[in-house]
Coordinates of N, CA and C in Angstrom, one line a residue:
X1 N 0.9 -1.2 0.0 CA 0.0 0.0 0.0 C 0.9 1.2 0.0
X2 N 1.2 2.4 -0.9 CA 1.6 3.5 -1.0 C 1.4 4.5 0.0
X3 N 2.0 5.2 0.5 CA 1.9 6.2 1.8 C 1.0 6.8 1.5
X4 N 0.5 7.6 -0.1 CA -0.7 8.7 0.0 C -2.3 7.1 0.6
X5 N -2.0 6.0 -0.1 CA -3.6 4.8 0.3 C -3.2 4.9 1.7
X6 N -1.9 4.6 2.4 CA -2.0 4.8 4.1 C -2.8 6.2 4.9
X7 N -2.0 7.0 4.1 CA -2.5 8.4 4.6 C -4.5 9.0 4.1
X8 N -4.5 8.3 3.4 CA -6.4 8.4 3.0 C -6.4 7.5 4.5
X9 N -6.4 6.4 4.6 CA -7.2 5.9 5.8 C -7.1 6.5 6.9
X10 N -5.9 7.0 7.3 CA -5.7 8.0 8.5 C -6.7 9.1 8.7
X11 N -6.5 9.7 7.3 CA -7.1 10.9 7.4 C -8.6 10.6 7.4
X12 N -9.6 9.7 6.9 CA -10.8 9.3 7.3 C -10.9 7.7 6.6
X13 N -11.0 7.6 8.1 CA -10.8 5.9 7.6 C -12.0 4.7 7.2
X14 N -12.2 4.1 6.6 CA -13.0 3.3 5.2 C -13.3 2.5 6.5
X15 N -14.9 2.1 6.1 CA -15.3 1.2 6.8 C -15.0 -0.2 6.4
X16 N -14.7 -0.5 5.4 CA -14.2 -1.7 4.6 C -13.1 -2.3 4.9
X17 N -12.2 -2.1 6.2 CA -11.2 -2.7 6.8 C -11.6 -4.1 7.6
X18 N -10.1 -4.7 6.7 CA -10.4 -6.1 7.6 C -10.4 -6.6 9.3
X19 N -11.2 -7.6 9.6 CA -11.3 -8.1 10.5 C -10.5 -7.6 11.1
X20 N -9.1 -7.8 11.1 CA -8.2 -7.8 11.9 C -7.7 -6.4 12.1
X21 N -7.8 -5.6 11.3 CA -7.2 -4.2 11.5 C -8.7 -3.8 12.5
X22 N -10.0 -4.3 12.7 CA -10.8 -3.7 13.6 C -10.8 -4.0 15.1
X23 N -9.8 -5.0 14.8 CA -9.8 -6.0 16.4 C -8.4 -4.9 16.8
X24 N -7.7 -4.8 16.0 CA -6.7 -3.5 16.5 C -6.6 -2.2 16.8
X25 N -7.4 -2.1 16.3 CA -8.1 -1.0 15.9 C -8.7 -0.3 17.2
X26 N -9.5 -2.1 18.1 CA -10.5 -1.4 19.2 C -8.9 -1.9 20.4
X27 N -8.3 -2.5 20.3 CA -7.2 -2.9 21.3 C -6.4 -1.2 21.3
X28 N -5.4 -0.7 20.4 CA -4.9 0.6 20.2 C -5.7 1.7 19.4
X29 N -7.0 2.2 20.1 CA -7.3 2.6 18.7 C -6.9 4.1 17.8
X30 N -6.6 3.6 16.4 CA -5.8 5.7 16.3 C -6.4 6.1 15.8
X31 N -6.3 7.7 16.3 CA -7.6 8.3 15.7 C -7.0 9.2 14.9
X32 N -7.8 8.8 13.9 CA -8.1 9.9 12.4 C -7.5 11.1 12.3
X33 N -6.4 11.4 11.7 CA -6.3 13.3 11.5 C -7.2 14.5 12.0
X34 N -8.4 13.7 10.8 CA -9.9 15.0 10.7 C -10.3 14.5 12.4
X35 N -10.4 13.2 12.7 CA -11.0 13.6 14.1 C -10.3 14.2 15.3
X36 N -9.1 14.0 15.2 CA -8.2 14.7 16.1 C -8.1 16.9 16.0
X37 N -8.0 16.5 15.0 CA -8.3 18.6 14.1 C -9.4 18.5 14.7
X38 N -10.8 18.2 14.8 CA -12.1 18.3 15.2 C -12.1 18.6 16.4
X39 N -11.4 17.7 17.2 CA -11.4 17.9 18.9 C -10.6 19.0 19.1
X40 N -9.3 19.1 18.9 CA -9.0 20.4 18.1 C -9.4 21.8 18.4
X41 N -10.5 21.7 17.3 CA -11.2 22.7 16.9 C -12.5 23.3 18.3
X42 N -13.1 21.9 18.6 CA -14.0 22.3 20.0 C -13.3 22.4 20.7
X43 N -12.4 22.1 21.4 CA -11.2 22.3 22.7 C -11.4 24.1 22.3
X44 N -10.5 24.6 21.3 CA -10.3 25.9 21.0 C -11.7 26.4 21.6
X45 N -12.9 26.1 20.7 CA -14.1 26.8 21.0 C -14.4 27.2 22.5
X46 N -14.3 26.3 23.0 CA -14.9 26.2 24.3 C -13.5 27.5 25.4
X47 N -12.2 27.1 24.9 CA -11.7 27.8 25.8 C -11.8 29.6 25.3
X48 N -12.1 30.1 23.9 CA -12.8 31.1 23.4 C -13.7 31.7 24.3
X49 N -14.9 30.1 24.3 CA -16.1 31.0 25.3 C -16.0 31.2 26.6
X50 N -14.7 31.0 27.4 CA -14.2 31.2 28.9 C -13.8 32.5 28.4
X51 N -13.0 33.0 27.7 CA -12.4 34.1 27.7 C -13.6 35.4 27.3
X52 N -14.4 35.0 26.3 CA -15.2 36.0 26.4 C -16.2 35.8 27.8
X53 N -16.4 35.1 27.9 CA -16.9 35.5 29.7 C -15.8 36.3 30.5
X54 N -15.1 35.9 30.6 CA -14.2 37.0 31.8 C -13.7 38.0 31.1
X55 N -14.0 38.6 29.7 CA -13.2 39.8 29.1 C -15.0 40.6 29.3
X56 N -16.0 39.9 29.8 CA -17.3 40.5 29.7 C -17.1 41.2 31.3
X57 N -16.9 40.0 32.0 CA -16.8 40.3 33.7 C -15.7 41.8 33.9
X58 N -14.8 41.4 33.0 CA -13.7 42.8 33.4 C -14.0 44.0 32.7
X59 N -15.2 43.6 31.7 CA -15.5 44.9 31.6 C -16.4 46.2 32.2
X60 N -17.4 44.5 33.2 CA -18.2 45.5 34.0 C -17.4 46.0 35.2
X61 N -16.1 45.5 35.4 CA -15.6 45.5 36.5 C -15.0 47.0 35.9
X62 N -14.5 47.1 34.7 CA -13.9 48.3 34.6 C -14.8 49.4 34.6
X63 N -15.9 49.1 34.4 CA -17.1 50.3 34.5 C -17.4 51.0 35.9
X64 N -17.1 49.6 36.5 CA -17.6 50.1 37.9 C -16.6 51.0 38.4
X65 N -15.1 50.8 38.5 CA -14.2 51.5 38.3 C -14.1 53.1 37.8
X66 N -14.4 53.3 36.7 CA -14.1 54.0 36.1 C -15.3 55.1 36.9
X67 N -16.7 54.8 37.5 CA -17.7 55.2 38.0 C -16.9 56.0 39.3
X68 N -16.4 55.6 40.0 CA -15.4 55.5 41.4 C -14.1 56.8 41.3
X69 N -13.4 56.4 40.1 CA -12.9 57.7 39.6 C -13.7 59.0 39.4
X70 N -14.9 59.0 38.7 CA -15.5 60.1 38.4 C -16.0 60.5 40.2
X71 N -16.4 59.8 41.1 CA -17.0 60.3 42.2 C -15.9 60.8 43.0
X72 N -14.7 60.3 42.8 CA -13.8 60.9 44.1 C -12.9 61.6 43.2
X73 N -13.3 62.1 42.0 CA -12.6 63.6 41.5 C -13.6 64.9 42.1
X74 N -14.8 64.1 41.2 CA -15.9 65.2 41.8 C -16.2 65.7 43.5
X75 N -15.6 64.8 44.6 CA -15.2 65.5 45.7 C -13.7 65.5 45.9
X76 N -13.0 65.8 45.1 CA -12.2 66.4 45.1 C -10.7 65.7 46.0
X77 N -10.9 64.0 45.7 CA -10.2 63.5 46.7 C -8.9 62.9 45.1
X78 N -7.8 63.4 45.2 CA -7.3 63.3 44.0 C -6.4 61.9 44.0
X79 N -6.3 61.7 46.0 CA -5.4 60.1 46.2 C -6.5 59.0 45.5
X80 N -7.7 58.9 46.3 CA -8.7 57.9 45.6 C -8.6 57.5 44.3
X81 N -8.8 58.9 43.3 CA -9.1 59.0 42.2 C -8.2 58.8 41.1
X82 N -6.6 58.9 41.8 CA -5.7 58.0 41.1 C -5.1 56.5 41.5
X83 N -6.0 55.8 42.9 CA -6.0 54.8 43.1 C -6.8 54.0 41.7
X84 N -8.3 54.5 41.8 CA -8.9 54.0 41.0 C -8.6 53.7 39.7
X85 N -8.0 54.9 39.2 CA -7.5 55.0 37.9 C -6.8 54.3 37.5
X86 N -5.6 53.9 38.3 CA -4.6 52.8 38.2 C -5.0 51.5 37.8
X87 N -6.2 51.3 38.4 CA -7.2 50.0 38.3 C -7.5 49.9 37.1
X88 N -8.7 50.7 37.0 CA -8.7 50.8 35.9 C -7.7 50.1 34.6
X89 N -6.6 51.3 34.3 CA -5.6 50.7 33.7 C -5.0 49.5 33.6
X90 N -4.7 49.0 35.0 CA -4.6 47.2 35.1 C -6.1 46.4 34.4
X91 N -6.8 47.0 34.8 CA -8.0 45.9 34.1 C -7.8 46.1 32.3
X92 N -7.6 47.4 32.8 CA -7.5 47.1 30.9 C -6.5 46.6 29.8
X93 N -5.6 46.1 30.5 CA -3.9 45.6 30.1 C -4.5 44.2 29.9
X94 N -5.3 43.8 31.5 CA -5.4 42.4 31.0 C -6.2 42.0 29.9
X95 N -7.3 42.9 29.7 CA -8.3 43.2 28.9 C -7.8 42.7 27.5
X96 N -6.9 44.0 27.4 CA -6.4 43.8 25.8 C -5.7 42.5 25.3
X97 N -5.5 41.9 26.6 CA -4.6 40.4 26.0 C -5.5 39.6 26.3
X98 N -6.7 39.4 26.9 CA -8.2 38.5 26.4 C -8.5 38.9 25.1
X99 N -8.9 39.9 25.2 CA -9.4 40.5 23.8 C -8.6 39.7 22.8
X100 N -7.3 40.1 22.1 CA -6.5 40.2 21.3 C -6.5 38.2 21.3
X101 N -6.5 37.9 22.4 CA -6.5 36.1 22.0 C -7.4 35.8 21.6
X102 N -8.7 36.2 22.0 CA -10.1 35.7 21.7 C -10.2 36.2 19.8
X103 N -9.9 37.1 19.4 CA -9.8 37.7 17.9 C -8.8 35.9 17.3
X104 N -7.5 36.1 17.9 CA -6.5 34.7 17.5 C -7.1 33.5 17.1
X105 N -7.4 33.2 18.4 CA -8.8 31.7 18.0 C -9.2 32.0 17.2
X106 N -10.6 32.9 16.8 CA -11.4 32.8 16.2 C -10.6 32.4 14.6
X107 N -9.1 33.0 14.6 CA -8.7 33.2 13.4 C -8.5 32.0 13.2
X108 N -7.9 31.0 14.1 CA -7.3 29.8 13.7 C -8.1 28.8 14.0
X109 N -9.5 29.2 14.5 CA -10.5 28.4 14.1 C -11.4 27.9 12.9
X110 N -11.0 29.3 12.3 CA -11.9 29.3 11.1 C -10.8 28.0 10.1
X111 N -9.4 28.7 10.3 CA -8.5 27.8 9.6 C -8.7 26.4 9.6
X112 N -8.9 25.9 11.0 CA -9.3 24.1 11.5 C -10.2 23.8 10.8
X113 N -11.0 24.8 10.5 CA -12.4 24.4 9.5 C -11.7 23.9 8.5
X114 N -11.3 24.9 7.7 CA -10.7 24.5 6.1 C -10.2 23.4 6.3
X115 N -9.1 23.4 7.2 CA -8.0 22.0 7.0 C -9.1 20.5 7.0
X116 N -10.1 20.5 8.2 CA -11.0 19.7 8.1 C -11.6 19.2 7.1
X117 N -12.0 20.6 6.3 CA -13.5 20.6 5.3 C -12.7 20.4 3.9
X118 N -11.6 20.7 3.6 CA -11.3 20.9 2.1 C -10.0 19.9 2.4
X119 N -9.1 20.1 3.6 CA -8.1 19.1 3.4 C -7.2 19.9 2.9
X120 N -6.9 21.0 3.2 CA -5.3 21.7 2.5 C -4.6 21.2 3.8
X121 N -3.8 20.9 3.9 CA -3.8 20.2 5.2 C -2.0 20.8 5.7
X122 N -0.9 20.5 5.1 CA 1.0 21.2 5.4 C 0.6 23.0 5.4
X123 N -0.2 23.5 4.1 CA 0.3 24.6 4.6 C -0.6 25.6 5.2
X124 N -1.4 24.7 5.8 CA -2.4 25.4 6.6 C -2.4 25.3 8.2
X125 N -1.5 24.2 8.5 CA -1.6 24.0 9.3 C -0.2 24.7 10.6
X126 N 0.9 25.2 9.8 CA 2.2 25.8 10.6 C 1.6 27.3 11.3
X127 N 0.8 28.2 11.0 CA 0.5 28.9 11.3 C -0.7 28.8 12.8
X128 N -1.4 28.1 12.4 CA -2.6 27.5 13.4 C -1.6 26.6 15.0
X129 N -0.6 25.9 14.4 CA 0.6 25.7 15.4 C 0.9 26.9 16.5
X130 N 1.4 27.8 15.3 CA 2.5 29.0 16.0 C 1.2 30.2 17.0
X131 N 0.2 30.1 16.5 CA -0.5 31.1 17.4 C -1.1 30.5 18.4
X132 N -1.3 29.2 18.3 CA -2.0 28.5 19.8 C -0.6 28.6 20.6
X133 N 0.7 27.9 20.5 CA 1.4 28.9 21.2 C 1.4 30.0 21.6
X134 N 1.5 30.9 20.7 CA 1.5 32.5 21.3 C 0.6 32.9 22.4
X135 N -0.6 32.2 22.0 CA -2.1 32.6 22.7 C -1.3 32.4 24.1
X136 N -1.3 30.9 23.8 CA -1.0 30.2 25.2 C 0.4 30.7 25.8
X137 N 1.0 30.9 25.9 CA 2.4 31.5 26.3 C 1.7 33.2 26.8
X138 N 1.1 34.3 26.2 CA 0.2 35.4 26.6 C -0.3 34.9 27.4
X139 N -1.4 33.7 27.9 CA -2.4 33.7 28.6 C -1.8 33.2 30.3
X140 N -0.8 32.7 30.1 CA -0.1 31.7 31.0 C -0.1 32.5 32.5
X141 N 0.3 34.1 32.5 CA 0.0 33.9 33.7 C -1.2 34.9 34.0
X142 N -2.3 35.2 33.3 CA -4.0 35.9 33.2 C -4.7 34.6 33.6
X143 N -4.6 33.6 32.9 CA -5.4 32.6 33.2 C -5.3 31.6 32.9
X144 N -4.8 30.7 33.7 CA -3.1 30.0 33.8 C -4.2 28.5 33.5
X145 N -6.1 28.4 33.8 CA -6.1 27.0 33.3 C -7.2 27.1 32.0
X146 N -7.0 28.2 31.1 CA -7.2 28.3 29.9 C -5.5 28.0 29.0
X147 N -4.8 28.3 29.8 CA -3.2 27.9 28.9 C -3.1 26.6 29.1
X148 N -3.3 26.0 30.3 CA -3.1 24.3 30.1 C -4.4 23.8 29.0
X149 N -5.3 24.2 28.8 CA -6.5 23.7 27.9 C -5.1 23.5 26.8
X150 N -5.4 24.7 26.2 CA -4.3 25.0 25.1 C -2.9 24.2 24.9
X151 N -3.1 23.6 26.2 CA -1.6 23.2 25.9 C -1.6 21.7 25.0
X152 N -3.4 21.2 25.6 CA -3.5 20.2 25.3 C -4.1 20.1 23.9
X153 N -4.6 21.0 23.3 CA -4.7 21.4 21.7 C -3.3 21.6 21.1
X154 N -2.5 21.9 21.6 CA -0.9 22.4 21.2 C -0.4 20.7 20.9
X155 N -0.4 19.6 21.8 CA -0.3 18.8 21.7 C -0.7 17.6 20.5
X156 N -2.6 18.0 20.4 CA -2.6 17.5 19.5 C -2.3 17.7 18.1
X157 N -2.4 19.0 17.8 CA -1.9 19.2 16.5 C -0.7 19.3 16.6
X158 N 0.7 19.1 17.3 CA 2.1 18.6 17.5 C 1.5 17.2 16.5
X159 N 0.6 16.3 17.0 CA 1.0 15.1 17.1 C 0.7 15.1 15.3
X160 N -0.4 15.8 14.7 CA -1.1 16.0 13.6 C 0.2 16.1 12.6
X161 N 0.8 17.6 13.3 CA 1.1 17.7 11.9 C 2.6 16.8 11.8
X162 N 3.6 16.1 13.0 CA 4.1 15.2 12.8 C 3.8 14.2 12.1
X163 N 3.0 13.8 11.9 CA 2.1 12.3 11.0 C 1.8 13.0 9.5
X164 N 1.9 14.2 9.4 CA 1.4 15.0 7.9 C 2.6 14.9 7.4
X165 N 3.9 15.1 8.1 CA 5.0 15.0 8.2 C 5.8 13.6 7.2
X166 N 5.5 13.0 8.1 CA 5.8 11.7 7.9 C 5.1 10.8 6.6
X167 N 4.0 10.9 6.7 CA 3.2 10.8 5.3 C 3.7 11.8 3.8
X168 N 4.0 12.9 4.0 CA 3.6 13.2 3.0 C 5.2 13.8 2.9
X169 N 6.8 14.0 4.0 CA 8.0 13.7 3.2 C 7.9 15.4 3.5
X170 N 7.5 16.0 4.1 CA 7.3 17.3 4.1 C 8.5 17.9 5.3
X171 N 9.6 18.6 5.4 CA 10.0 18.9 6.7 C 9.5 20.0 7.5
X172 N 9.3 19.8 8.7 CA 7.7 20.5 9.6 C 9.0 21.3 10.5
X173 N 10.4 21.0 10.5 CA 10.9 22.3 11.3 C 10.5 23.0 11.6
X174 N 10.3 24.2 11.0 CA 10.1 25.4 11.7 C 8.5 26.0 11.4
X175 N 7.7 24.8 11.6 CA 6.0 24.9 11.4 C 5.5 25.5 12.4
X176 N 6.9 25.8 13.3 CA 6.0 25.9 15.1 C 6.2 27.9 15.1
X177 N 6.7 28.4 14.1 CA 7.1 29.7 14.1 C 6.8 30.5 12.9
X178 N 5.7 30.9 12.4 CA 5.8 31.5 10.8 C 5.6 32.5 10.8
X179 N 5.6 33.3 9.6 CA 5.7 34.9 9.4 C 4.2 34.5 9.4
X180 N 3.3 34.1 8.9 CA 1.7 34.3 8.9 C 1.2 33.6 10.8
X181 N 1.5 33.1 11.1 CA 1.1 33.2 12.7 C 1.9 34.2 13.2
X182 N 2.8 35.0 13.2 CA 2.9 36.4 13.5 C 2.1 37.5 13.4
X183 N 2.2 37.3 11.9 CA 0.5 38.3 11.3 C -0.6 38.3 11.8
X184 N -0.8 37.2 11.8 CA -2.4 36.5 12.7 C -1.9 37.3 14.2
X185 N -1.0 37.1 15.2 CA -1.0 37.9 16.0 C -0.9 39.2 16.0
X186 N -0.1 39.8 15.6 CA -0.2 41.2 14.9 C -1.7 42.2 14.9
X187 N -2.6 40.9 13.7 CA -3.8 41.7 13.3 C -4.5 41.9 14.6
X188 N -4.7 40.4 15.0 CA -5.4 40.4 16.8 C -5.1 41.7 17.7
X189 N -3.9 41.9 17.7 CA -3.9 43.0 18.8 C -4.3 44.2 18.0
X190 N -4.1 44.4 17.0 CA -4.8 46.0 16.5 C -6.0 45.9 16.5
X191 N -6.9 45.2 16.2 CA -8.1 44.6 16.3 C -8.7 45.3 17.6
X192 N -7.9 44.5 19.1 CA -8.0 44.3 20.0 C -8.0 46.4 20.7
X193 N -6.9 46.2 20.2 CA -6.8 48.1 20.8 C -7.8 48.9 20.2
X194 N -8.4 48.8 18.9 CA -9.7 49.0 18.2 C -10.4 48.8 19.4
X195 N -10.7 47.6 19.7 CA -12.1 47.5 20.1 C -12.1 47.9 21.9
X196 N -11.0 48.0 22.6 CA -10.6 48.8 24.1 C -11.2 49.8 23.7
X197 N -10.9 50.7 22.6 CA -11.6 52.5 22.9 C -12.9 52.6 22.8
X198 N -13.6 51.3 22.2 CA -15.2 51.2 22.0 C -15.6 50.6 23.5
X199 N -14.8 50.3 23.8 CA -15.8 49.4 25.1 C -15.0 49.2 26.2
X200 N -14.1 50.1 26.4 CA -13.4 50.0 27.9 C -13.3 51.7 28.2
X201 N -13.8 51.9 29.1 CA -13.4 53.1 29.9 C -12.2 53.7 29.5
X202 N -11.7 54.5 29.0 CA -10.2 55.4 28.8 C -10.5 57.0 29.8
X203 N -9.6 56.7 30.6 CA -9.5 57.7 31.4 C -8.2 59.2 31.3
X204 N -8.9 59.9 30.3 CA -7.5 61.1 30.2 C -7.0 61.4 31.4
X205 N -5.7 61.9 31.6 CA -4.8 62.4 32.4 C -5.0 63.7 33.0
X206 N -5.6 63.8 34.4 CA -6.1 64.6 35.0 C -7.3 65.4 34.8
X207 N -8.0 64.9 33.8 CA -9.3 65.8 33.5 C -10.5 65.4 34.6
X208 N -10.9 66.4 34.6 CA -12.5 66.9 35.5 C -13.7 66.1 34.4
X209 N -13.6 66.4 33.5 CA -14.9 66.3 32.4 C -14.5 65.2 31.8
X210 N -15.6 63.6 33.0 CA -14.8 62.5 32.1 C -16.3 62.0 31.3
X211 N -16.1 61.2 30.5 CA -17.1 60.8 29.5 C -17.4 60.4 30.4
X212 N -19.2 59.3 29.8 CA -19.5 58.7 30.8 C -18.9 56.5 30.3
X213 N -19.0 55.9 31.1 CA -18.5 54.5 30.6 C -19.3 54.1 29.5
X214 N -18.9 53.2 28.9 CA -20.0 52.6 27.9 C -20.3 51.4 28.3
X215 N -21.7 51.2 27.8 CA -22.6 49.9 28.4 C -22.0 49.0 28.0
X216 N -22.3 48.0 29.7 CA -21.9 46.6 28.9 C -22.9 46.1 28.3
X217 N -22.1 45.3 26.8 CA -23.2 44.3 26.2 C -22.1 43.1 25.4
X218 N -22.9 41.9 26.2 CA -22.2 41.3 25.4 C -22.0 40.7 23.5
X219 N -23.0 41.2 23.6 CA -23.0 41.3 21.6 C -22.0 42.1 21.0
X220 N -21.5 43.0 21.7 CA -20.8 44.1 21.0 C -18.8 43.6 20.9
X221 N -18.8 42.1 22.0 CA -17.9 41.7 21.7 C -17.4 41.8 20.8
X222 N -18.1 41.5 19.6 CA -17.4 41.1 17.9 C -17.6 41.9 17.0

């Protein structure tokens, strides 16, 4: 059997296998490329929807904050009001690096799609590598058991695109580092500072006349 007939069965495997490959099959059983990308793919999703929950929580947290500032300028207490402020600003550092990962995912989720659905499978996949690192390495100490999730998505597509590797003669060196998962992070954080002046409190430097916060909603995430 030639490595591309080995690599079709990997990649979705034929119900037409003999007896004996099914009795092995349930002893070690290996799982499929597309189903491994799949788990994959919901692993990511789910750790996405943790992050937009707590980039929602910090943003009413920053509201309330930024409320706190306006009251102890307006009596005139200027220690408070640059305690607060300070806050503020910490909530919004972390902010921008939820933010900016939650944009990441989405990006390299949509990619898991393709690789799934069409099967471009070497050069779609170096880039989707390098930013679940990045993500995860950023998140590691914000929210240290969304980076272990990740780590275990990191893992599998390690194991993925080693076997893509191997099948198809391709060298995967430096798949774990590309100029397009740079980009992908790159875009995320501009994205991400975009969308801080729409929906996080910005507090000018000593002013009396502060806006007022903007509502939280969570629809406006995206």
């Amino acid at each position: 059997m030639s490595a591309i007939d080995k690599f079709g069965k990997r990649w979705s495997p034929q119900d037409s296998e003999g007896i004996w490959s099914k009795i092995k099959d349930r002893i070690v059983p290996p799982p499929p490329v597309r189903y491994r990308i799949t788990m994959a793919l919901f692993k990511i999703r789910i750790e996405k929807n943790k992050l937009e929950y707590t980039l929602n929580k910090l943003q009413e947290r920053a509201n309330g904050l930024f409320e706190k500032v306006v009251d102890a300028q307006v009596k005139k207490d200027s220690e408070r009001a640059a305690m607060y402020a300070n806050e503020v600003a910490e909530v919004r550092k972390v902010a921008k690096t939820i933010m900016s990962s939650i944009f990441a995912l989405e990006r390299i989720g949509l990619r898991l799609e393709t690789v799934r659905d069409v099967g471009d499978l070497v050069s779609a996949m170096g880039p989707v590598v390098g930013v679940v690192k990045e993500v995860r390495n950023n998140l590691m100490g914000i929210m240290p058991e969304v980076a272990f999730e990740l780590g275990e998505v990191d893992e599998i597509l390690q194991s993925t695109v080693t076997e893509l590797g191997e099948f198809t003669g391709i060298q995967m060196n430096n798949i774990y580092v590309t100029d397009e998962a740079k980009k992908v992070m790159e875009e995320a954080a501009t994205i991400a500072e975009q969308r801080m002046k729409e929906q996080f409190p910005e507090l000018p430097g000593g002013s009396m006349n502060l806006p007022a916060p903007p509502s939280v909603n969570a629809s406006d995430k995206h």
